[in-house]
Coordinates of C-alpha atoms in Angstrom, one line a residue:
Chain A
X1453 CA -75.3 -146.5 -99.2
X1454 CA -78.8 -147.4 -99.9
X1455 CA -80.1 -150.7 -101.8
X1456 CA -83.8 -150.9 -102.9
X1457 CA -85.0 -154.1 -104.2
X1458 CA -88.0 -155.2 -105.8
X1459 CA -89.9 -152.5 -103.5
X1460 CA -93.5 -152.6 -104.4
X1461 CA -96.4 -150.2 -103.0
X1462 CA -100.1 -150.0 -103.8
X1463 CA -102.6 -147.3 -102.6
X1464 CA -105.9 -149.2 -102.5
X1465 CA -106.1 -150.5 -106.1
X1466 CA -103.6 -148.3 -107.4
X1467 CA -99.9 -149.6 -107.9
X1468 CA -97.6 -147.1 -107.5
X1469 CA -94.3 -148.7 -107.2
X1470 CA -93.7 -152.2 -108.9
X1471 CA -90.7 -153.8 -108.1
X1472 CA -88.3 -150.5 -108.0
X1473 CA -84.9 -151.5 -107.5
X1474 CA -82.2 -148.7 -106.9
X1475 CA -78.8 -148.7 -105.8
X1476 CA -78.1 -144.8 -104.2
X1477 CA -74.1 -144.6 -103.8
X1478 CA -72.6 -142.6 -101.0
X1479 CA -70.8 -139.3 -101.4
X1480 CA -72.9 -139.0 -104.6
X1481 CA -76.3 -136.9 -105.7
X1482 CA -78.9 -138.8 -107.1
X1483 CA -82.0 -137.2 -108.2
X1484 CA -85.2 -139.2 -109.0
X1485 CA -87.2 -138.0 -111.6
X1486 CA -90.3 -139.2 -113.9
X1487 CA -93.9 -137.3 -114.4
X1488 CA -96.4 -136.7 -112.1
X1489 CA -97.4 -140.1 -110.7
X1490 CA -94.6 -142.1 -111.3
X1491 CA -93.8 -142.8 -107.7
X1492 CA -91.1 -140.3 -106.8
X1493 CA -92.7 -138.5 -103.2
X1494 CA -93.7 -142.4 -102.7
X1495 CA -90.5 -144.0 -102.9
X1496 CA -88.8 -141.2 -100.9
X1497 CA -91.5 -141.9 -98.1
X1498 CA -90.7 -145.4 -98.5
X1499 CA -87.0 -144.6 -97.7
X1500 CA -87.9 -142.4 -94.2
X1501 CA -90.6 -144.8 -93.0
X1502 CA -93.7 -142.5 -93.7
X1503 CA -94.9 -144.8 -96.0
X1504 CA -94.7 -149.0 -95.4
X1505 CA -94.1 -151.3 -98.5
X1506 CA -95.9 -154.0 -99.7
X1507 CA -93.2 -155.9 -100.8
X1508 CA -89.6 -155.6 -101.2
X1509 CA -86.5 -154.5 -98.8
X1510 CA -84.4 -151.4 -98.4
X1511 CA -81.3 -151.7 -97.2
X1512 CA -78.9 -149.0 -95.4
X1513 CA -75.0 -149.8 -95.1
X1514 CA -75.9 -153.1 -95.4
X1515 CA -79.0 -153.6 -93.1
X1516 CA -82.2 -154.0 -93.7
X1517 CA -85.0 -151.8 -92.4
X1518 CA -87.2 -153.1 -90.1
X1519 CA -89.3 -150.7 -88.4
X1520 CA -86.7 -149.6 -86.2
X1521 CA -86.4 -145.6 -86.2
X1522 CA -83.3 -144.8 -84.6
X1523 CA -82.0 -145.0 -88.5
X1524 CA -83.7 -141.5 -88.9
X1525 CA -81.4 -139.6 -86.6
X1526 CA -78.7 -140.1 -89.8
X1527 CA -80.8 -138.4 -92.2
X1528 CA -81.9 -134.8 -92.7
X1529 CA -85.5 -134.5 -94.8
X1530 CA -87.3 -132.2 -96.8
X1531 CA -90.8 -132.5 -97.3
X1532 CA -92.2 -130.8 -100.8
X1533 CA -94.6 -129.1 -98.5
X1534 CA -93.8 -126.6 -95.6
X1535 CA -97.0 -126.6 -93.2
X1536 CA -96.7 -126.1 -89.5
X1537 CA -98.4 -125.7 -86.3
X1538 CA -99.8 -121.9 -87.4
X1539 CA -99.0 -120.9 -83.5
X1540 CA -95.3 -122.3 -83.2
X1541 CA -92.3 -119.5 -84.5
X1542 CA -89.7 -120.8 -86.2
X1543 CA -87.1 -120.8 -83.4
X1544 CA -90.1 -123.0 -81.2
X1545 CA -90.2 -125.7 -84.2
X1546 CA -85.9 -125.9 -84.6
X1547 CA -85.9 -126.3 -80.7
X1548 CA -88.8 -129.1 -80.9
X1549 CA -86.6 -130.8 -83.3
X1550 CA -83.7 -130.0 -81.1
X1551 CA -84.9 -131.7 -78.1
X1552 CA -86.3 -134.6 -80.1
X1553 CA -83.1 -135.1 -81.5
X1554 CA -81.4 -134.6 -78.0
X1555 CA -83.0 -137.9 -76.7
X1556 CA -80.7 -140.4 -79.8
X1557 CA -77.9 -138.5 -81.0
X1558 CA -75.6 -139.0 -78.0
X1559 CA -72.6 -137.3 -79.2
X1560 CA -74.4 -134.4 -80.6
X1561 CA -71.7 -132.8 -83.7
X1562 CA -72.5 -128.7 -83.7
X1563 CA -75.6 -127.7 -85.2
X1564 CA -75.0 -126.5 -88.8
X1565 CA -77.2 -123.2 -88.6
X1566 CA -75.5 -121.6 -91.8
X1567 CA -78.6 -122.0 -93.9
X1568 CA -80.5 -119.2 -91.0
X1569 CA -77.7 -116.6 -92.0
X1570 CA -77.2 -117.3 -95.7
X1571 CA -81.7 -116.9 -95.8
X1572 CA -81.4 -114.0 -93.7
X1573 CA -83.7 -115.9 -91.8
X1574 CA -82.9 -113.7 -88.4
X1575 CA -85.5 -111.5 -88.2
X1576 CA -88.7 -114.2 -88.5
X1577 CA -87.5 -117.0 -86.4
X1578 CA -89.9 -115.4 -83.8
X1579 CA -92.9 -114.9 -85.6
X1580 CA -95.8 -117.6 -86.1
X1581 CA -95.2 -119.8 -88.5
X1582 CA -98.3 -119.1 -89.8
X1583 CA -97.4 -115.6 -90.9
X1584 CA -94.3 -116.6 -92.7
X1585 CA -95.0 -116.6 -96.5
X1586 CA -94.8 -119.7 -98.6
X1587 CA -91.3 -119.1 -99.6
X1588 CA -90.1 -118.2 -95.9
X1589 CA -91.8 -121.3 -94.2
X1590 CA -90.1 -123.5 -97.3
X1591 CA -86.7 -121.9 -96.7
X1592 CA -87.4 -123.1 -92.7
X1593 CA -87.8 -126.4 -94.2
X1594 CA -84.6 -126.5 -95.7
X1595 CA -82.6 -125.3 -92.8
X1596 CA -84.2 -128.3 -90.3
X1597 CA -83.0 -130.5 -93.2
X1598 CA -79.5 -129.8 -92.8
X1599 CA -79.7 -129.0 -88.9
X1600 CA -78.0 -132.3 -87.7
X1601 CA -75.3 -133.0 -90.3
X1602 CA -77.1 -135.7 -91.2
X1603 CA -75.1 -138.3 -93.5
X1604 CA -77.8 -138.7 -95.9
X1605 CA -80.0 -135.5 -97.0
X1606 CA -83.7 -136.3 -98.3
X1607 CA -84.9 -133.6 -100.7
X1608 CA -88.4 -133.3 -102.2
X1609 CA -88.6 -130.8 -105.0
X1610 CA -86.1 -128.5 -102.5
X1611 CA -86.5 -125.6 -105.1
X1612 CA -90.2 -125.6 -105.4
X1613 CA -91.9 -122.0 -103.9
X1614 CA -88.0 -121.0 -103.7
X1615 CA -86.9 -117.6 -105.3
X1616 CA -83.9 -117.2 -107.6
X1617 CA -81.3 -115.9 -104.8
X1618 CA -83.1 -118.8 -101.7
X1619 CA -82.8 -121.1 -104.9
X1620 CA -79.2 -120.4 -105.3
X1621 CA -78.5 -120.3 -101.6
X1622 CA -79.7 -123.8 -101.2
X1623 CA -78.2 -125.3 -104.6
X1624 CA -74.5 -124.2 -103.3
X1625 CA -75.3 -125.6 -100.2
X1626 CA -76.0 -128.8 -101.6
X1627 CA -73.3 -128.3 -103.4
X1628 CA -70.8 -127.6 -101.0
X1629 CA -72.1 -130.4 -98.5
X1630 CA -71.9 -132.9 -101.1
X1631 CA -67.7 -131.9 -101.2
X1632 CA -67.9 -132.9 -97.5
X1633 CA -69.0 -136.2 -98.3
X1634 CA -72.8 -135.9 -97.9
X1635 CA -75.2 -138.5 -99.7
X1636 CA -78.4 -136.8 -101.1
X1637 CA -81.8 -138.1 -102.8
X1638 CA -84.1 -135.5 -104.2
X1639 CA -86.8 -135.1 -106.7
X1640 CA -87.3 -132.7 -108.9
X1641 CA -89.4 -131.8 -112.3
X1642 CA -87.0 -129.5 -113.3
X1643 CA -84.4 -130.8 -115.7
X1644 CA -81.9 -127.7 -115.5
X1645 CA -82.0 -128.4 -111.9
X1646 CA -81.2 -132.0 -111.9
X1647 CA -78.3 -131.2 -114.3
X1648 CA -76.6 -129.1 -111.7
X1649 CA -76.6 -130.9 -109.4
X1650 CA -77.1 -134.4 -109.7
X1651 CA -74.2 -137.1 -110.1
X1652 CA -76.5 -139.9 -110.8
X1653 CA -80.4 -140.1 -112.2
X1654 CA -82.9 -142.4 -111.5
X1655 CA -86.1 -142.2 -114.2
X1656 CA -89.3 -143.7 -112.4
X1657 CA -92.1 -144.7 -114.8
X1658 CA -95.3 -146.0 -113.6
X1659 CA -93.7 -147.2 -110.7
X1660 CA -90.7 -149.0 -111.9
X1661 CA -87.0 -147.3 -112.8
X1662 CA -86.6 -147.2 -116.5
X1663 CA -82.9 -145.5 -116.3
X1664 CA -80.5 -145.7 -113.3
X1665 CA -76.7 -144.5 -114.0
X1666 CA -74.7 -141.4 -114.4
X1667 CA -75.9 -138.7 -115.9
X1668 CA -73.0 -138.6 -118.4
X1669 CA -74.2 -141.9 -119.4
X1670 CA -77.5 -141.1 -119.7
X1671 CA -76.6 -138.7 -122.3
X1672 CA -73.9 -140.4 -124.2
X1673 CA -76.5 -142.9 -124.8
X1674 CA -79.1 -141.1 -126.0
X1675 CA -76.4 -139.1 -127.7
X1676 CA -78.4 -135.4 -126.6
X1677 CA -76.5 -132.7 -125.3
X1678 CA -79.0 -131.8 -122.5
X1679 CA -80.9 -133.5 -119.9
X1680 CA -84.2 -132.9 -121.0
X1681 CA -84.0 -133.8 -124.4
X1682 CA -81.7 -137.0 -123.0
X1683 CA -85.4 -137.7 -120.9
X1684 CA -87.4 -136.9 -123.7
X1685 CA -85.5 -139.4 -126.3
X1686 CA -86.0 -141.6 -123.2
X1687 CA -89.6 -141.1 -122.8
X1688 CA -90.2 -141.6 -126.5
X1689 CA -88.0 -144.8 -126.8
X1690 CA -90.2 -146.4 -124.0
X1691 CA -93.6 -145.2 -125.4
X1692 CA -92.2 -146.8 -129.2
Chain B
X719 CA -93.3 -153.5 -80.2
X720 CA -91.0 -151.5 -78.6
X721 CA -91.6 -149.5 -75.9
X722 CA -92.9 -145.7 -75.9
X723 CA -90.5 -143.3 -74.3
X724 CA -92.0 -141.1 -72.2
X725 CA -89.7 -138.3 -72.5
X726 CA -90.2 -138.3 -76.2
X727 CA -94.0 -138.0 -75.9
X728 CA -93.7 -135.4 -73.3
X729 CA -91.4 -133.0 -75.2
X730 CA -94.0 -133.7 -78.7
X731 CA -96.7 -132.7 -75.5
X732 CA -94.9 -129.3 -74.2
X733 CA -95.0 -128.0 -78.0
X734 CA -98.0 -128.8 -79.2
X735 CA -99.3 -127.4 -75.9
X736 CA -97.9 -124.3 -76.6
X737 CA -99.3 -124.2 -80.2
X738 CA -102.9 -125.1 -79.0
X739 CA -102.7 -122.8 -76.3
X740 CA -102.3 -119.8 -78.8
X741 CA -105.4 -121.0 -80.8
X742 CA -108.4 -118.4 -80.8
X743 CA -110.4 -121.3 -81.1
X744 CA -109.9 -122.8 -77.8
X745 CA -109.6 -119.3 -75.9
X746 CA -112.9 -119.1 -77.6
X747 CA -114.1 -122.3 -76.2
X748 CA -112.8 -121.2 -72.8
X749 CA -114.6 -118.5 -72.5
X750 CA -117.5 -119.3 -73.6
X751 CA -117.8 -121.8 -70.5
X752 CA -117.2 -119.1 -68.4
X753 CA -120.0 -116.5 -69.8
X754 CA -122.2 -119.4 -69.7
X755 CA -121.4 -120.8 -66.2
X756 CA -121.2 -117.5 -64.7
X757 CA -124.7 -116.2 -66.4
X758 CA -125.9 -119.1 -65.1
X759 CA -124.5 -118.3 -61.2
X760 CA -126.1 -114.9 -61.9
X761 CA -129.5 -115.5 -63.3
X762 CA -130.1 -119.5 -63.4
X763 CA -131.8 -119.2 -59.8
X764 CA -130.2 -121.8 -56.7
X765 CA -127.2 -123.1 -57.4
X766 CA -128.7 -126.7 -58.5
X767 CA -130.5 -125.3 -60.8
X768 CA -127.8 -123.5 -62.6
X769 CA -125.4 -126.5 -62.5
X770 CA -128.6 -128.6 -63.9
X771 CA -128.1 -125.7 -66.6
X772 CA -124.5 -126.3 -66.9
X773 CA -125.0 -129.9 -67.4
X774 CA -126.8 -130.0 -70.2
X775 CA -124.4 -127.4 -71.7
X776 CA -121.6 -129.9 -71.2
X777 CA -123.1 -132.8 -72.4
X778 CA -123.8 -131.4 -75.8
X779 CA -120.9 -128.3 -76.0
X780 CA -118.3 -130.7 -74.7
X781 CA -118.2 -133.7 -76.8
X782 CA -119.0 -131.5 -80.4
X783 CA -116.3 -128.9 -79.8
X784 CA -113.7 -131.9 -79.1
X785 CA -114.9 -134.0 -81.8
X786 CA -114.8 -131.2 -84.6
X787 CA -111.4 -129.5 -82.5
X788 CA -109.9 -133.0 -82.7
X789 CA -110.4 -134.0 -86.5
X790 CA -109.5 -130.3 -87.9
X791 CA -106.5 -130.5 -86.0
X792 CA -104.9 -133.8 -87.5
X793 CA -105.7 -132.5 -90.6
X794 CA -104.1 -129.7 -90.2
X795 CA -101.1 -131.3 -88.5
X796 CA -100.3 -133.7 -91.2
X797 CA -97.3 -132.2 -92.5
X798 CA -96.0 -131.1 -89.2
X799 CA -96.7 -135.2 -88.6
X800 CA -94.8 -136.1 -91.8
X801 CA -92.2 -134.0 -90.1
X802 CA -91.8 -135.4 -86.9
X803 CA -91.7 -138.8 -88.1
X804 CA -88.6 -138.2 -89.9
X805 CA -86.8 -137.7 -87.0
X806 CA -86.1 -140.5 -84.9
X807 CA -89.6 -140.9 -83.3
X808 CA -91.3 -143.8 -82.5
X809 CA -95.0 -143.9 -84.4
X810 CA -97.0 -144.8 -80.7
X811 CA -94.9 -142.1 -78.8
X812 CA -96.0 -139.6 -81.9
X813 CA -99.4 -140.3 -81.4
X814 CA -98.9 -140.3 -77.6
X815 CA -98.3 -136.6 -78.2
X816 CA -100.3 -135.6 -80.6
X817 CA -103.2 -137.0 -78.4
X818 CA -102.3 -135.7 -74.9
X819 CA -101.3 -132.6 -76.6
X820 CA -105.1 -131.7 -77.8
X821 CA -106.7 -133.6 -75.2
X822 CA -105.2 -131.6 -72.0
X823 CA -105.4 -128.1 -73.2
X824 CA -109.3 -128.8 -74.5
X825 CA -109.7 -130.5 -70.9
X826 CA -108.0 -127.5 -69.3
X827 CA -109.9 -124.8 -71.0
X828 CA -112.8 -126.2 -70.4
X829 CA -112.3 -126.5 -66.5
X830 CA -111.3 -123.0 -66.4
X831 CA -114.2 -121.6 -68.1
X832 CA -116.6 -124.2 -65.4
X833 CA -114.4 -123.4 -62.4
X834 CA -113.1 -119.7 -62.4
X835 CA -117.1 -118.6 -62.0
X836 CA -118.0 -120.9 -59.0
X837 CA -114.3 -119.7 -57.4
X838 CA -115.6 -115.9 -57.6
X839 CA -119.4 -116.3 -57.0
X840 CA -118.8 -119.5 -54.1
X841 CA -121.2 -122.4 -53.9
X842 CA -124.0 -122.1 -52.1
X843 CA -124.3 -125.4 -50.6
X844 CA -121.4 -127.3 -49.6
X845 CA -123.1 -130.7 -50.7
X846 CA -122.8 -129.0 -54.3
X847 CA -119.1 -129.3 -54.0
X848 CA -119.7 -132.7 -55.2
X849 CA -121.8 -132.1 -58.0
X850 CA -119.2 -129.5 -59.5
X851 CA -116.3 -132.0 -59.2
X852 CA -118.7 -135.0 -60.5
X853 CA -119.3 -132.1 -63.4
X854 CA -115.6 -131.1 -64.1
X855 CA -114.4 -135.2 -64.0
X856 CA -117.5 -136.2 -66.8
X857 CA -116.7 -132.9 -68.5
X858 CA -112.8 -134.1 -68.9
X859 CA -113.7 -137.9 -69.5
X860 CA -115.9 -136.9 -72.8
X861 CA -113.3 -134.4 -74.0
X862 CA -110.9 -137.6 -73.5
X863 CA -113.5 -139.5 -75.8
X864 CA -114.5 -137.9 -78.1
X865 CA -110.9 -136.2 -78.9
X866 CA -110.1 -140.0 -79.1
X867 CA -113.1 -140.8 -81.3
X868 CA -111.7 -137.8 -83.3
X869 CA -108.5 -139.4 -84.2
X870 CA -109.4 -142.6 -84.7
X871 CA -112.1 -141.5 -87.3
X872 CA -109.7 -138.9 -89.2
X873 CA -106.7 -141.0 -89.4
X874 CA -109.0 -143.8 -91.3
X875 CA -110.0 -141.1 -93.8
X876 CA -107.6 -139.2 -96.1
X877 CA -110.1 -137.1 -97.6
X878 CA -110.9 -133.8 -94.8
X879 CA -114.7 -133.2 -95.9
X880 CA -115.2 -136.8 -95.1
X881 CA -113.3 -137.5 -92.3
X882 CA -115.0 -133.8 -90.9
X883 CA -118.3 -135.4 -92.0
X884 CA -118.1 -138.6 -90.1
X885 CA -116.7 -137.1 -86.9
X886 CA -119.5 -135.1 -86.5
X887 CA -122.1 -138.1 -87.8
X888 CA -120.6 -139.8 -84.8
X889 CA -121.3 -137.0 -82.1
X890 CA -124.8 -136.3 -83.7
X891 CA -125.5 -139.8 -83.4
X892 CA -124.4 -140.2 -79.7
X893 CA -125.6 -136.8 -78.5
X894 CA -129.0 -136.6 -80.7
X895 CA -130.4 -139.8 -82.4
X896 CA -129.3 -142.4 -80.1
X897 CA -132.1 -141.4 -76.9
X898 CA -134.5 -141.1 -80.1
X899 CA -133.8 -144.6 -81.0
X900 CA -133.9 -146.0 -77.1
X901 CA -136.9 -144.5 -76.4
X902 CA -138.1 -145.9 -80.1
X903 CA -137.0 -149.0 -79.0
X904 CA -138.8 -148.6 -75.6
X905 CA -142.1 -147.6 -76.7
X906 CA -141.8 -151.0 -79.4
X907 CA -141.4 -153.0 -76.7
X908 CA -143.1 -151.5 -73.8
X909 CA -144.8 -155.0 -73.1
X910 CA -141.6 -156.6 -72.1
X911 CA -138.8 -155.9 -69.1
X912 CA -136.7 -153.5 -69.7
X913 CA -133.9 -152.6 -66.8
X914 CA -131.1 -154.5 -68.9
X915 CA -131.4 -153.8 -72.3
X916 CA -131.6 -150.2 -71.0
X917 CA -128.8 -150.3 -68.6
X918 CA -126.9 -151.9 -71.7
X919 CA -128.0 -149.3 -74.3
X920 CA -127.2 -146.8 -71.7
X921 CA -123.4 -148.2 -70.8
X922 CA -123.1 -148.7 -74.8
X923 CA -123.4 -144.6 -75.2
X924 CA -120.4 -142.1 -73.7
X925 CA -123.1 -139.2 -73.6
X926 CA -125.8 -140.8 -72.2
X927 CA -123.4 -142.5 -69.1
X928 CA -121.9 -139.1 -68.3
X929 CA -125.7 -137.8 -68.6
X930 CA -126.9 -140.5 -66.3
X931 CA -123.3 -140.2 -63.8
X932 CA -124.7 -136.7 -63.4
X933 CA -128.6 -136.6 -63.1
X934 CA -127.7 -139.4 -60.3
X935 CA -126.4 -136.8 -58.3
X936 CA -128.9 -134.8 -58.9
X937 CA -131.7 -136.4 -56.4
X938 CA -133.9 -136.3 -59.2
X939 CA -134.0 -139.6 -60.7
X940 CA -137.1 -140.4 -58.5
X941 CA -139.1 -138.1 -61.0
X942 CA -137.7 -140.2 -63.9
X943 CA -140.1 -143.1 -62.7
X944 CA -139.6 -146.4 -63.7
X945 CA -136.3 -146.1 -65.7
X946 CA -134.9 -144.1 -62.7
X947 CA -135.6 -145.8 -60.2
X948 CA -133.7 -148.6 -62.5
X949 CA -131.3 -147.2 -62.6
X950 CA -131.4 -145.7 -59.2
X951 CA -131.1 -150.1 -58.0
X952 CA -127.9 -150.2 -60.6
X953 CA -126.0 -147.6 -59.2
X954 CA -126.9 -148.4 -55.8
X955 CA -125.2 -151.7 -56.2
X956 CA -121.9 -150.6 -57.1
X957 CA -123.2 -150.0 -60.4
X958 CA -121.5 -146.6 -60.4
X959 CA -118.0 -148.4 -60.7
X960 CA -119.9 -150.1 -63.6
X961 CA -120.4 -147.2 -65.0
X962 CA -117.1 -145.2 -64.1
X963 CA -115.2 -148.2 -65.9
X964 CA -117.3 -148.4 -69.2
X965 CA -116.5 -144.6 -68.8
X966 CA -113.3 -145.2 -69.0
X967 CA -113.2 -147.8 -72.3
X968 CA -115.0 -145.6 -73.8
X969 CA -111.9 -143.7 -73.2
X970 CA -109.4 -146.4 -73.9
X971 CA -110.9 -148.3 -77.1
X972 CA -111.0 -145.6 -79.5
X973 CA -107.3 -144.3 -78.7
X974 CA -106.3 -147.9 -78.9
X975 CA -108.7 -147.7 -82.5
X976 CA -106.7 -144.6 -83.8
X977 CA -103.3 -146.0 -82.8
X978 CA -103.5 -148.9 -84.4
X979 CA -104.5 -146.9 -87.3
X980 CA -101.6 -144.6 -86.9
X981 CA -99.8 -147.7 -87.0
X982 CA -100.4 -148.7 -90.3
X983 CA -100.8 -145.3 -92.2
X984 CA -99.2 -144.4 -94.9
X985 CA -98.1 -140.5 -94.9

């Protein structure tokens, strides 16, 4: 679904991606991973538009990406971090995103609200954001992620500030989404994570991918049983 | 470029309004133009001498309270920014919003706080009437600025301290430092003539134009001797278009400034 090629990216002085090439295939999970630094939040920006390359080109179904945004309305994001406007409620920022939506998606498909129900999420959608604790505003950040039925869903650490039951909640969606035929990209730092749910791995060091396959593959190779020691023997065998 | 649609910046407007418009800050701001104005009605003598009051209120309340409003609230916004450009938003139509969205509710509380007082208490002389719109129109043109000014200055700068820092460098140095340097410059070169330079210096500095814009319709400028009665020629030859069009690039330029940066910014 998505081709990256030779994408580079440099804050000031600082490289941060150089020369990533990816292939992400549809109906399939692929979760990026690497340590702090490597490039992960950066690529995924790179993806939505939030962040322009240097160099390289990304290419969806086939075309490139030029600038043009109406490419967004096909993807649902979620940002590591859940900040907003402290005086909106919940329902105000779902409706904002509603009616910004409204204007590109001409033959709006039903609004998949199951995420509100399966939080419990009732009860706050009319209090200030800005009341909401951390783990509330994040699970509000996962349901305008899968709001639109987007074809491809953008995840940036989607467990991170989660509990064990939200956690759950949002891994079976995932799940269950990706049985419909959903494409997905996340990050995460957490290994047991990524071997749930994750089809495919990516591993970005220092800005370039040093693994990109199956996960079965990755650990037949390295001949380890889990995924983190399959990232460690990785690790090691680059640093050798 | 493609174009900006308007109904995307308008809807990006009609929330953000109703997120400003809950903020104690700006119910704060609000009313604190309205104790001050109507104190002023009470106690500040004649009505001209109150709205001379009011003035200089304005001219230094107006520009700092949008310039440090403005920067804090594109900090605070950039995740809700990251957000919205997600979706299938336009970068100039996101920054349309964002701007109009601070701009008009810091213009509107602002011309409640000077208005509702003369509305109860009345003005005394109708020939005020004009001073008090001349007031309210400045008043809205330097919250247009300096929110402007705002942007472009913390979308250049990731770091907040910094980008705060320089925001409010930039209203000291238009509100305070700047007349110290004219008259600096003034007293340097005393020997030599003057009117242009100072009309220049003067057209060159947002606070100063809306400070002149006013004090002109004061009647006063013929106690400002030579200078005044300068500027007293310029803006009795059309000058005050001059002056009501740098007014307004000083309007345009820097939210041409921060869109270009928005533009180009990495999030």
């Amino acid at each position: 679904m998505i081709e990256i090629a030779e994408l580079a990216k440099r804050y000031g002085r600082r490289p941060v991606l150089q020369g990533v090439d990816l292939r992400i295939t549809r109906g399939r999970i692929t979760a990026i991973v690497g340590p702090n630094g490597a490039g992960k939040t950066t690529l995924i920006k790179t993806i939505l538009g939030l962040s322009r390359a240097d160099a390289g080109r990304i290419m969806l179904d086939g075309v490139q990406l030029d600038g043009g945004v109406d490419y967004r309305a096909r993807i649902g994001y979620m940002p590591q971090i859940a900040r907003f406007p402290e005086n909106l409620t919940a329902a105000e920022l779902l409706a904002l995103l509603k009616d910004l939506r409204a204007s590109t998606d001409r033959d709006r498909r039903a609004l998949d609200e199951e995420l509100i129900d399966r939080f419990a999420l009732g009860p706050q959608l009319d209090k200030p954001l800005r009341t909401l604790s951390g783990g509330t505003r994040q699970k509000v950040n996962a349901v305008t992620a899968f709001l639109f039925r987007p074809e491809l869903l953008v995840l940036d650490e989607p467990t991170s500030g989660l509990d064990p039951v939200a956690s759950s909640v949002l891994k079976d969606k995932i799940h269950a989404e990706r049985r419909a035929g959903l494409t997905v990209v996340l990050t995460s730092h957490l290994m047991g994570e990524v071997d749930e749910l994750a089809d495919d791995l990516a591993f970005l060091l220092d800005g370039r991918v040093r693994f990109a396959g199956a996960l079965e593959a990755l650990k037949a190779t390295t001949r380890q049983a889990t995924l983190e020691r399959a990232i460690a023997k990785l690790m090691a065998r680059e640093a050798a | 470029m493609s174009a900006v649609r308007a109904g995307v910046v308008a809807r990006v407007v009609r929330y953000e309004l109703r997120d400003v418009a809950k903020s104690r800050w700006l119910l704060g701001y609000a009313l604190f133009f309205l104790l001050a104005t109507d104190a002023l009605l009470r106690f500040g003598g004649g009505g001209t001498r109150a709205l001379l009051s009011i003035t200089n209120v304005v001219l230094l309340l107006v520009p700092l309270v949008s310039t440090v409003f403005g920067t804090m609230y594109l900090y605070d916004a950039r995740e809700f920014t990251e957000l919205l450009l997600a979706q299938p938003v336009r970068r100039d139509e996101l920054y349309a919003g964002l701007y109009l969205g601070l701009a008009l509710p810091l213009a509107l509380g602002f011309l409640g706080g000077l208005l509702v007082p003369f509305a109860v208490h009345g003005v005394g002389d109708p020939s005020q009437w004009r001073l008090l719109a001349v007031l309210a129109l400045t008043g809205v043109a330097l919250t247009c600025v300096f929110v402007a000014l705002a942007f472009a200055i913390a979308l250049r700068s990731e770091d907040r301290a910094r980008g705060l820092g320089a925001a409010v460098g930039v209203w000291l140095l238009f509100s305070l430092l700047y007349d110290g340097l004219v008259l600096l410059g003034v007293m340097l070169l005393g020997d030599y003539p003057l009117e242009r330079p100072l009309i220049a210096a003067m057209l060159a500095n947002p606070i100063d134009l809306a400070r002149v814009l006013l004090i002109m319709q004061f009647d006063v400028s013929a106690l400002m001797g030579y200078t005044g009665a300068v500027f007293e020629k310029f803006f009795g030859n059309g000058g005050i278009a001059v002056a009501i069009a740098a007014l307004a690039a000083w309007v345009a330029a820097p939210v041409l400034l921060g869109a270009r940066a928005f533009r180009k910014r990495d999030f």
